[in-house]
PDB file of C-alpha atoms in Angstrom:
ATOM      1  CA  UNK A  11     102.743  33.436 135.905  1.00 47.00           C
ATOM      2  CA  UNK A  12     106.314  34.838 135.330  1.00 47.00           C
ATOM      3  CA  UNK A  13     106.393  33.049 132.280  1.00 49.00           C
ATOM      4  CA  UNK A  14     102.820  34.384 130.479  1.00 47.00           C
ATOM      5  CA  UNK A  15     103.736  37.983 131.628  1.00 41.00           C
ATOM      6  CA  UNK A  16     107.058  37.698 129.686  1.00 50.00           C
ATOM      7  CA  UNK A  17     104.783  36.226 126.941  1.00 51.00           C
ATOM      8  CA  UNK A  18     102.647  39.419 126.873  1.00 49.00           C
ATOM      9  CA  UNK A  19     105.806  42.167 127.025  1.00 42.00           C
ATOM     10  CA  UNK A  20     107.863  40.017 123.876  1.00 47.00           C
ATOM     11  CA  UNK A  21     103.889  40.695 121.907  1.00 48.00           C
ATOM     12  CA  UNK A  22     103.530  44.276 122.942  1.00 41.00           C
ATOM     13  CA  UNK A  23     107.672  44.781 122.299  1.00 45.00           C
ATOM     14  CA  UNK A  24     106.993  43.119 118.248  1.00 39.00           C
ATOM     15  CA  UNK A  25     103.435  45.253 117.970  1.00 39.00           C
ATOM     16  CA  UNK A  26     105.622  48.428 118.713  1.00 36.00           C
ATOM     17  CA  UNK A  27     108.177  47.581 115.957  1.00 42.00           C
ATOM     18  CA  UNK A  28     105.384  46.947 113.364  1.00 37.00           C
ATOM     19  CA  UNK A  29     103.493  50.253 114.345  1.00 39.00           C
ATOM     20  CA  UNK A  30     104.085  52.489 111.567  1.00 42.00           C
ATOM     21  CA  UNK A  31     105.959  55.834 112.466  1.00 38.00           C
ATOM     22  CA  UNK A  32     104.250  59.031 113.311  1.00 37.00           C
ATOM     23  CA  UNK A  33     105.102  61.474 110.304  1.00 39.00           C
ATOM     24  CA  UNK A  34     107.146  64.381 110.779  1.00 35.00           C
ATOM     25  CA  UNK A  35     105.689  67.891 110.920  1.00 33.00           C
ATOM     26  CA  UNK A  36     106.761  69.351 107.860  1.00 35.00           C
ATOM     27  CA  UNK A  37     107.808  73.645 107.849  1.00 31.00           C
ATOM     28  CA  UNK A  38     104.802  75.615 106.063  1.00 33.00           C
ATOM     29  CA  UNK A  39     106.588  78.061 104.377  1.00 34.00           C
ATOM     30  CA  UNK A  40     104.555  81.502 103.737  1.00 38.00           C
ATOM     31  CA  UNK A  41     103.272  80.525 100.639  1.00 40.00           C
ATOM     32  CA  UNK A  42     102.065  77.186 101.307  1.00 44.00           C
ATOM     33  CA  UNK A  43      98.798  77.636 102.206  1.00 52.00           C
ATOM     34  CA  UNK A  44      95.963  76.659 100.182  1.00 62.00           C
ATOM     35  CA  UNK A  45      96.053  77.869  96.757  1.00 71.00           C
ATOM     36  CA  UNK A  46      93.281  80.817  95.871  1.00 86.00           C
ATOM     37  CA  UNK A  47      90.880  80.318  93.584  1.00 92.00           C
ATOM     38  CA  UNK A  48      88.979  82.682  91.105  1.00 94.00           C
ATOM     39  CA  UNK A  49      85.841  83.820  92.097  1.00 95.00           C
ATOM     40  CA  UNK A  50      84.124  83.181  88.759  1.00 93.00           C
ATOM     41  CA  UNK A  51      85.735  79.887  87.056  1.00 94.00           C
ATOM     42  CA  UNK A  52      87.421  78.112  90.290  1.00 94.00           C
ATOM     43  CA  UNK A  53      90.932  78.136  88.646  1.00 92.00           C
ATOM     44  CA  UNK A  54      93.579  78.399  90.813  1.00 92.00           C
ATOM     45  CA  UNK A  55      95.288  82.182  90.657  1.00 88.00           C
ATOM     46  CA  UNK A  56      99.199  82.869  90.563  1.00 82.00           C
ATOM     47  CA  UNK A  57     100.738  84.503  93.309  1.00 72.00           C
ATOM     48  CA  UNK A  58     100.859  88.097  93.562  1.00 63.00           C
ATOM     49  CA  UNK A  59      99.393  89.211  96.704  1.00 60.00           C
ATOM     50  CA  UNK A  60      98.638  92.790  97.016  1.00 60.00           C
ATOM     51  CA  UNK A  61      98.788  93.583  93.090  1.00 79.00           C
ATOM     52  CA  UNK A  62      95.446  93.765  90.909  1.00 88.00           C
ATOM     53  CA  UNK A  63      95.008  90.040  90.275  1.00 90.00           C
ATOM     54  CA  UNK A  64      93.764  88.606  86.569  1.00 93.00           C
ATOM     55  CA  UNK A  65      92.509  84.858  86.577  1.00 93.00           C
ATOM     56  CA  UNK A  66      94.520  83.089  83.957  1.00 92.00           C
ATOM     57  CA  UNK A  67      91.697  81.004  82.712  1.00 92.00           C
ATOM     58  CA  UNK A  68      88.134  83.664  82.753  1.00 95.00           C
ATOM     59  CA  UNK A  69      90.299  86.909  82.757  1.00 94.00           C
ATOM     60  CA  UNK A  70      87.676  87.693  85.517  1.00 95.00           C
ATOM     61  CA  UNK A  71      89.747  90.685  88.085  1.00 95.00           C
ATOM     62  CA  UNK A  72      89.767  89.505  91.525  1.00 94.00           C
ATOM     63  CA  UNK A  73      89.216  91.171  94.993  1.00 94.00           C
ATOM     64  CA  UNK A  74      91.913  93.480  96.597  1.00 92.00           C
ATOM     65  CA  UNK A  75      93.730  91.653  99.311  1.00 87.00           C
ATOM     66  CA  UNK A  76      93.099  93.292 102.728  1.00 85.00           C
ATOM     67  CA  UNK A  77      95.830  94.762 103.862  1.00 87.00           C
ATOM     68  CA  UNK A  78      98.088  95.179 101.018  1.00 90.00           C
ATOM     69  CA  UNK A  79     101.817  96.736 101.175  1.00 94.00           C
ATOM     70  CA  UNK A  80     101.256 100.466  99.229  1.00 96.00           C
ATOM     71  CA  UNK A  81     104.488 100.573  98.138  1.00 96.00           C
ATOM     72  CA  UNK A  82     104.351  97.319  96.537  1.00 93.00           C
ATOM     73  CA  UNK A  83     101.203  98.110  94.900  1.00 94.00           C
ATOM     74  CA  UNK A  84     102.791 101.390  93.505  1.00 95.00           C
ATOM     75  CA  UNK A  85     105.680  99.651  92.372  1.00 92.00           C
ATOM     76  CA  UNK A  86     108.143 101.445  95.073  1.00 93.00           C
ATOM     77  CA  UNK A  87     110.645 100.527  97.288  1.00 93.00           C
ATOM     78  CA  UNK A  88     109.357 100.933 100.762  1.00 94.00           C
ATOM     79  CA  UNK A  89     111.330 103.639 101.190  1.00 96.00           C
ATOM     80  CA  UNK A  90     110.799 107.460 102.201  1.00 97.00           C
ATOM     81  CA  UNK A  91     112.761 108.800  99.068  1.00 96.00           C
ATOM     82  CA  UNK A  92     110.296 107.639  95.880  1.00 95.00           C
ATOM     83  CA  UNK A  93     110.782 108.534  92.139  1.00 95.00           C
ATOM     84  CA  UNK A  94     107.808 110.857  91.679  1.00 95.00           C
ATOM     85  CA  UNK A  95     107.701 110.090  87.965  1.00 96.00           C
ATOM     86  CA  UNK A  96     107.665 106.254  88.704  1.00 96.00           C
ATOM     87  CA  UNK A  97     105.117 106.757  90.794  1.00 97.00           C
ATOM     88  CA  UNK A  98     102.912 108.510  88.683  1.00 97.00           C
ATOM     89  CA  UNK A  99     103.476 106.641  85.701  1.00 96.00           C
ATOM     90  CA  UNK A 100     102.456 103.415  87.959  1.00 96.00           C
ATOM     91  CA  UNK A 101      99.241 105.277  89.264  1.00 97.00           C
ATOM     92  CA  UNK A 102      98.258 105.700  85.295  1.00 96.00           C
ATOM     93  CA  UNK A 103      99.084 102.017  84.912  1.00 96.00           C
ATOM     94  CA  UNK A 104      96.917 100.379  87.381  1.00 96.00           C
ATOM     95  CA  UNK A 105      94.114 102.936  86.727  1.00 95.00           C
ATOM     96  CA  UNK A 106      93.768 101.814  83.037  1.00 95.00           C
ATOM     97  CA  UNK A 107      93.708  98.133  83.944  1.00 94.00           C
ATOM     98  CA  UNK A 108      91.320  98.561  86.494  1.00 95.00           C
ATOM     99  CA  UNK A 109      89.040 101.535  86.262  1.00 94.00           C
ATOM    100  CA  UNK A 110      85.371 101.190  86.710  1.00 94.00           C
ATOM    101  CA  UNK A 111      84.897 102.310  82.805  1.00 94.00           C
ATOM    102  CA  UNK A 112      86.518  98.952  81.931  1.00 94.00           C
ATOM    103  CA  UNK A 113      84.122  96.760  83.469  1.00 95.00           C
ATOM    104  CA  UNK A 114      80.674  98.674  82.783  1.00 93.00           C
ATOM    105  CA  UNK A 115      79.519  95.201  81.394  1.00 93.00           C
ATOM    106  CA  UNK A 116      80.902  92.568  83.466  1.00 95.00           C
ATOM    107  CA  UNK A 117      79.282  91.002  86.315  1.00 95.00           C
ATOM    108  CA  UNK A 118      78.378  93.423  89.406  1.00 96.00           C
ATOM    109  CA  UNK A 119      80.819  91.296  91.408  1.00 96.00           C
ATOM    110  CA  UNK A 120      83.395  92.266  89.209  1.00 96.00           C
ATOM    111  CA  UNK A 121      82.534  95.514  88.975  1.00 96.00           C
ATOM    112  CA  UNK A 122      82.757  95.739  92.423  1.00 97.00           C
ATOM    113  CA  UNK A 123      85.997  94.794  92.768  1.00 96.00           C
ATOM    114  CA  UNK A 124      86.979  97.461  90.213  1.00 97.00           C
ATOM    115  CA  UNK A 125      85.637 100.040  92.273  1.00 96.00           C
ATOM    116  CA  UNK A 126      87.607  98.574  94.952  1.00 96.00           C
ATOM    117  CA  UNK A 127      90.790  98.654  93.253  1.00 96.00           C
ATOM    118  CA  UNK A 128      90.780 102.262  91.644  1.00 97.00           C
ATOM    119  CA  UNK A 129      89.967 103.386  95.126  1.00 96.00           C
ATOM    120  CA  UNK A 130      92.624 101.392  96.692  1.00 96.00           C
ATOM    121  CA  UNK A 131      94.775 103.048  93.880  1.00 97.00           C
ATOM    122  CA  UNK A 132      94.224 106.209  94.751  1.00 97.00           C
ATOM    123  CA  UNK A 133      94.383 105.816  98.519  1.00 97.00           C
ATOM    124  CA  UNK A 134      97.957 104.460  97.660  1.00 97.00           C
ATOM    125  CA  UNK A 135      99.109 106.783  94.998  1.00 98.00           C
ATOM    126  CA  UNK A 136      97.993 110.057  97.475  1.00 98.00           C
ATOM    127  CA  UNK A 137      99.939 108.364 100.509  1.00 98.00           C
ATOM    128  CA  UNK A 138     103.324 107.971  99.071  1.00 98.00           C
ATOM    129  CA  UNK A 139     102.652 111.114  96.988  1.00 98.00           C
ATOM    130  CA  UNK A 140     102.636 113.478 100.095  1.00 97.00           C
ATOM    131  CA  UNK A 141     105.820 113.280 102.399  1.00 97.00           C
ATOM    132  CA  UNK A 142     103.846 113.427 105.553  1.00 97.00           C
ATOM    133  CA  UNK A 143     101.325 110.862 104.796  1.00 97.00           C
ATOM    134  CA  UNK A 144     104.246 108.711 103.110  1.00 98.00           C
ATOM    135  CA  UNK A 145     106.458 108.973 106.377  1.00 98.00           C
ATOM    136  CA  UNK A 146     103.279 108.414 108.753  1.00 97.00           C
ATOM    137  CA  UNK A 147     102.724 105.296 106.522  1.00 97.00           C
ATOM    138  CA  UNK A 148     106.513 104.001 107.083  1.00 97.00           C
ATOM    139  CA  UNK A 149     106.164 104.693 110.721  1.00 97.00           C
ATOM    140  CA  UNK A 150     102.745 102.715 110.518  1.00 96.00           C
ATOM    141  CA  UNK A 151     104.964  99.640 108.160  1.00 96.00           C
ATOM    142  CA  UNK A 152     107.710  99.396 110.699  1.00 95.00           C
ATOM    143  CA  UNK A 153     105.273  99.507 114.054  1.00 95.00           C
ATOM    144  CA  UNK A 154     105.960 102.908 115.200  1.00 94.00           C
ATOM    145  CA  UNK A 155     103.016 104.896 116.655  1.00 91.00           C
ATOM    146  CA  UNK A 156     102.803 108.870 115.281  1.00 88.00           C
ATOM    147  CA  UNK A 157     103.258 111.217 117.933  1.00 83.00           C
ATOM    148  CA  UNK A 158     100.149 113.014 119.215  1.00 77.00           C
ATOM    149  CA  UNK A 159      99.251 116.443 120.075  1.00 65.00           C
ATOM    150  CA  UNK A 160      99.084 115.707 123.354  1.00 55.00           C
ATOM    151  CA  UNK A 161     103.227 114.295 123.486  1.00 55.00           C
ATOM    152  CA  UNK A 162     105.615 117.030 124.119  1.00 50.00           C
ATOM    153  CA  UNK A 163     108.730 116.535 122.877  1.00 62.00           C
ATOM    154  CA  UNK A 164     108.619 119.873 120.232  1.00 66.00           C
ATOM    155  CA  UNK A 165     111.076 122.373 121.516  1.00 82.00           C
ATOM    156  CA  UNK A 166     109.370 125.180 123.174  1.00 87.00           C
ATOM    157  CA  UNK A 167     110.762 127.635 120.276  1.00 91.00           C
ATOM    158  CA  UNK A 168     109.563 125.723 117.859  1.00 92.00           C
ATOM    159  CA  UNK A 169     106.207 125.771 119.680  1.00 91.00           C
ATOM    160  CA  UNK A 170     106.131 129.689 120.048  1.00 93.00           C
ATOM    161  CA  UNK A 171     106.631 129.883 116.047  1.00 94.00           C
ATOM    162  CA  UNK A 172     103.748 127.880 115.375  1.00 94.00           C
ATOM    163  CA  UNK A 173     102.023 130.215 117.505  1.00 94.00           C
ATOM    164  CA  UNK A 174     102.770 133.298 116.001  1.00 95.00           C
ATOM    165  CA  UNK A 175     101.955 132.236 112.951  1.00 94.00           C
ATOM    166  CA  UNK A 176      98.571 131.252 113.902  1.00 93.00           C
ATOM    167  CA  UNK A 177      97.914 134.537 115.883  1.00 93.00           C
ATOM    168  CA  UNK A 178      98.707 136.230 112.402  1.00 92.00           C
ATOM    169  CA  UNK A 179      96.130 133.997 110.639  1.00 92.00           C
ATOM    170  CA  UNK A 180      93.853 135.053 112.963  1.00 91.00           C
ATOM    171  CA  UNK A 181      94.258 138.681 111.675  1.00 90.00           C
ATOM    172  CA  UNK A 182      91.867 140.063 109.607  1.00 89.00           C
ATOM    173  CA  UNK A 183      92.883 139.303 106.202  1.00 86.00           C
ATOM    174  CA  UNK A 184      96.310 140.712 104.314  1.00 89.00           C
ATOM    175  CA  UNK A 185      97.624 139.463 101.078  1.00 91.00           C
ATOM    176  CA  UNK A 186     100.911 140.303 101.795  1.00 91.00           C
ATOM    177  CA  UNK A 187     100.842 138.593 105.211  1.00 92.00           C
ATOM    178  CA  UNK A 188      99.513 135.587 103.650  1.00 93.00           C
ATOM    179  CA  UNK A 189     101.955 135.509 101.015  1.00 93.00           C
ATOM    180  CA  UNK A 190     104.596 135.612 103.657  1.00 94.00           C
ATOM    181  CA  UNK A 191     103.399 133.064 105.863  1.00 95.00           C
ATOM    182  CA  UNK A 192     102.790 130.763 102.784  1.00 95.00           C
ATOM    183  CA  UNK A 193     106.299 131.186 101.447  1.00 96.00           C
ATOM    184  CA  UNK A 194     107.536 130.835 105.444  1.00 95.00           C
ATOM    185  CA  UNK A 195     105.805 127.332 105.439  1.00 96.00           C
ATOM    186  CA  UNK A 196     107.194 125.988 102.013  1.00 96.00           C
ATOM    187  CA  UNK A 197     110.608 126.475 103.019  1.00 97.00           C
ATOM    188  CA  UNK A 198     109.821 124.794 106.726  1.00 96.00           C
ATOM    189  CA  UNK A 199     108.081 122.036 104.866  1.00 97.00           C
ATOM    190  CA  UNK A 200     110.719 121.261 102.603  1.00 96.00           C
ATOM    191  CA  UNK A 201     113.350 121.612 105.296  1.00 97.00           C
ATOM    192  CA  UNK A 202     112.038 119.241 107.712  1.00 97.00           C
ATOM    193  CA  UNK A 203     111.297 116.776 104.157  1.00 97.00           C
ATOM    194  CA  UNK A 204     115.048 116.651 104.064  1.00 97.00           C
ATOM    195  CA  UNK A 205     115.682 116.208 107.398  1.00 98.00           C
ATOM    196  CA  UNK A 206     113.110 112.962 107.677  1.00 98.00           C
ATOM    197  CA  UNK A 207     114.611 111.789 104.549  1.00 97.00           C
ATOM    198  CA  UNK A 208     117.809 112.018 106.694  1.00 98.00           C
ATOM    199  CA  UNK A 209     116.416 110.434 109.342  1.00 98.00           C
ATOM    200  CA  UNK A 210     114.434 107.626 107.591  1.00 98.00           C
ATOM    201  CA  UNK A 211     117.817 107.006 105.861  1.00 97.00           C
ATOM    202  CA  UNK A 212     119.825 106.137 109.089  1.00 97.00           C
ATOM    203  CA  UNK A 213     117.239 104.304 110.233  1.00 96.00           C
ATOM    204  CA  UNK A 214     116.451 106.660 113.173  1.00 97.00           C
ATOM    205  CA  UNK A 215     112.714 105.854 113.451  1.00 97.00           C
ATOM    206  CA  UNK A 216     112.308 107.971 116.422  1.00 95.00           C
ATOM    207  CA  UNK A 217     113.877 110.944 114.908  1.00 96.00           C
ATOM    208  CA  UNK A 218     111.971 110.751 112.046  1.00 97.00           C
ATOM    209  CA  UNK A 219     108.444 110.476 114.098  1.00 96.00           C
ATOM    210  CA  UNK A 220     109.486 113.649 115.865  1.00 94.00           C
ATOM    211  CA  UNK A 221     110.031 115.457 112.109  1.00 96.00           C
ATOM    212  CA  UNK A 222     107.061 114.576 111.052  1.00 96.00           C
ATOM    213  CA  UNK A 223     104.977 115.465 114.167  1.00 95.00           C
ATOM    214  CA  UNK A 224     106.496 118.897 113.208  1.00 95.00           C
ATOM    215  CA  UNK A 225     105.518 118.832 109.701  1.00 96.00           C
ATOM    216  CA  UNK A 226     102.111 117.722 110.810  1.00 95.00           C
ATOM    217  CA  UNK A 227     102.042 121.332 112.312  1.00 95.00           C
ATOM    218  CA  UNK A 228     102.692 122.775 109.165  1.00 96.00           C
ATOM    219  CA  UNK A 229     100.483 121.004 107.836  1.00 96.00           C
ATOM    220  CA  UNK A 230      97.470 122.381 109.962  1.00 96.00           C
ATOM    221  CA  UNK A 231      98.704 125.855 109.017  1.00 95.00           C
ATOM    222  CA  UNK A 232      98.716 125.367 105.349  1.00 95.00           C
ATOM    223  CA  UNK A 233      95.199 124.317 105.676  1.00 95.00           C
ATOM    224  CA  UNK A 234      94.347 127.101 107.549  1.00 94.00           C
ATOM    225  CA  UNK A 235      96.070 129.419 104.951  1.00 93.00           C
ATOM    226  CA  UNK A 236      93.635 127.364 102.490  1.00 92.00           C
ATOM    227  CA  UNK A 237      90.788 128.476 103.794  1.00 91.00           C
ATOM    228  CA  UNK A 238      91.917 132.025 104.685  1.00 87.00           C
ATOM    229  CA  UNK A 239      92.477 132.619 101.279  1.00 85.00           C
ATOM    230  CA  UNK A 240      89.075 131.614 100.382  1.00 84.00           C
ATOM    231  CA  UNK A 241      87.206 134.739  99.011  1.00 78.00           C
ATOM    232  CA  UNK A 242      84.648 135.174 101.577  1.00 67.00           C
TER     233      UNK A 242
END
């Protein structure tokens, strides 16, 4: 009995040796997923995620990716401090590749994703162009919620000034007031731009939400100016 259960073990030992070896996971690096293909012609498409995307083979423009970086898009370091001229000269770029006019007599689907695009364009190009929306954005990029109206870190002085300036625009209306305030929140504005550029720069994220929470006051009040102005 000894004997046929050594029998059995040397078989089982031999049919491990033979088995083949399990193969190794291998490391997916981020781009080694499947390839994309083109909508129209099934060739496969070069990668350049987030940037309006021509198939090589039809020429056929593809869809916008969905979620793509805005300062990659626009050609920009993802950075608060842009070139305004690059940026602009981008925004012309894309729109001529892409507009709607281009593609009055290509497929809908293509059309479509034209539409897409030059909206995406412009949703980008408007962000970075504003330094509140471009800072909010950063905030967004680096997983930093915006403060709310609710949160109360602003300075109490600070608060009181905001005040006062909305009890004036509450007034009834006086050109000379308004041309005050509005020259009052143009140099705040571009104050507190420097200092988040500051802040941004020395990557003091927290700092920089607090700025902008402030600028988002500023913000309200120009709009309010806006409409104050407004011949009634």
């Amino acid at each position: 009995m000894q004997a046929a259960l050594r029998q059995r073990l040397g078989r089982a030992r031999w049919a491990l040796r033979l088995a083949p070896a399990a193969p190794r996971p291998r490391c997916v690096g981020p781009g080694a997923g499947p390839a994309l293909r083109c909508w129209s012609c099934g060739s496969a498409l070069p990668g350049a995620e987030g940037l309006p995307r021509f198939c090589p083979g039809c020429r056929a423009l593809q869809p916008p990716g969905p979620r793509p970086d805005l300062f990659r898009l626009m050609g920009c370091d993802r950075s608060f401090r842009i070139d305004v001229q690059l940026l602009q000269r981008r925004f012309r770029s894309l729109q001529r590749a892409v507009h709607p006019d281009r593609f009055g007599r290509r497929p809908p689907k293509e059309q479509y994703y034209s539409e897409q695009h030059s909206s995406l364009i412009n949703k980008a190009y408007q962000t970075l162009l504003n330094p509140l929306s471009r800072g909010l954005y950063l905030l967004e990029l680096n997983g930093v919620e915006p403060a709310q109206e609710t949160d109360s870190d602003a300075d109490s002085v600070f608060l009181m000034e905001i005040m006062e300036i909305n009890e004036k625009l509450a007034e009834p209306k006086n050109e000379d007031i308004l041309e005050e305030i509005e020259t009052l929140i143009k140099v705040k504005q571009e104050e507190l731009t420097k200092e988040v550029t500051a802040a941004f720069e020395r990557d003091d994220l927290q700092e920089a939400k607090k700025l902008l929470a402030k600028m988002k006051y500023f913000a309200n009040l120009e709009d309010k100016l806006k409409n104050k102005k407004i011949p009634s």
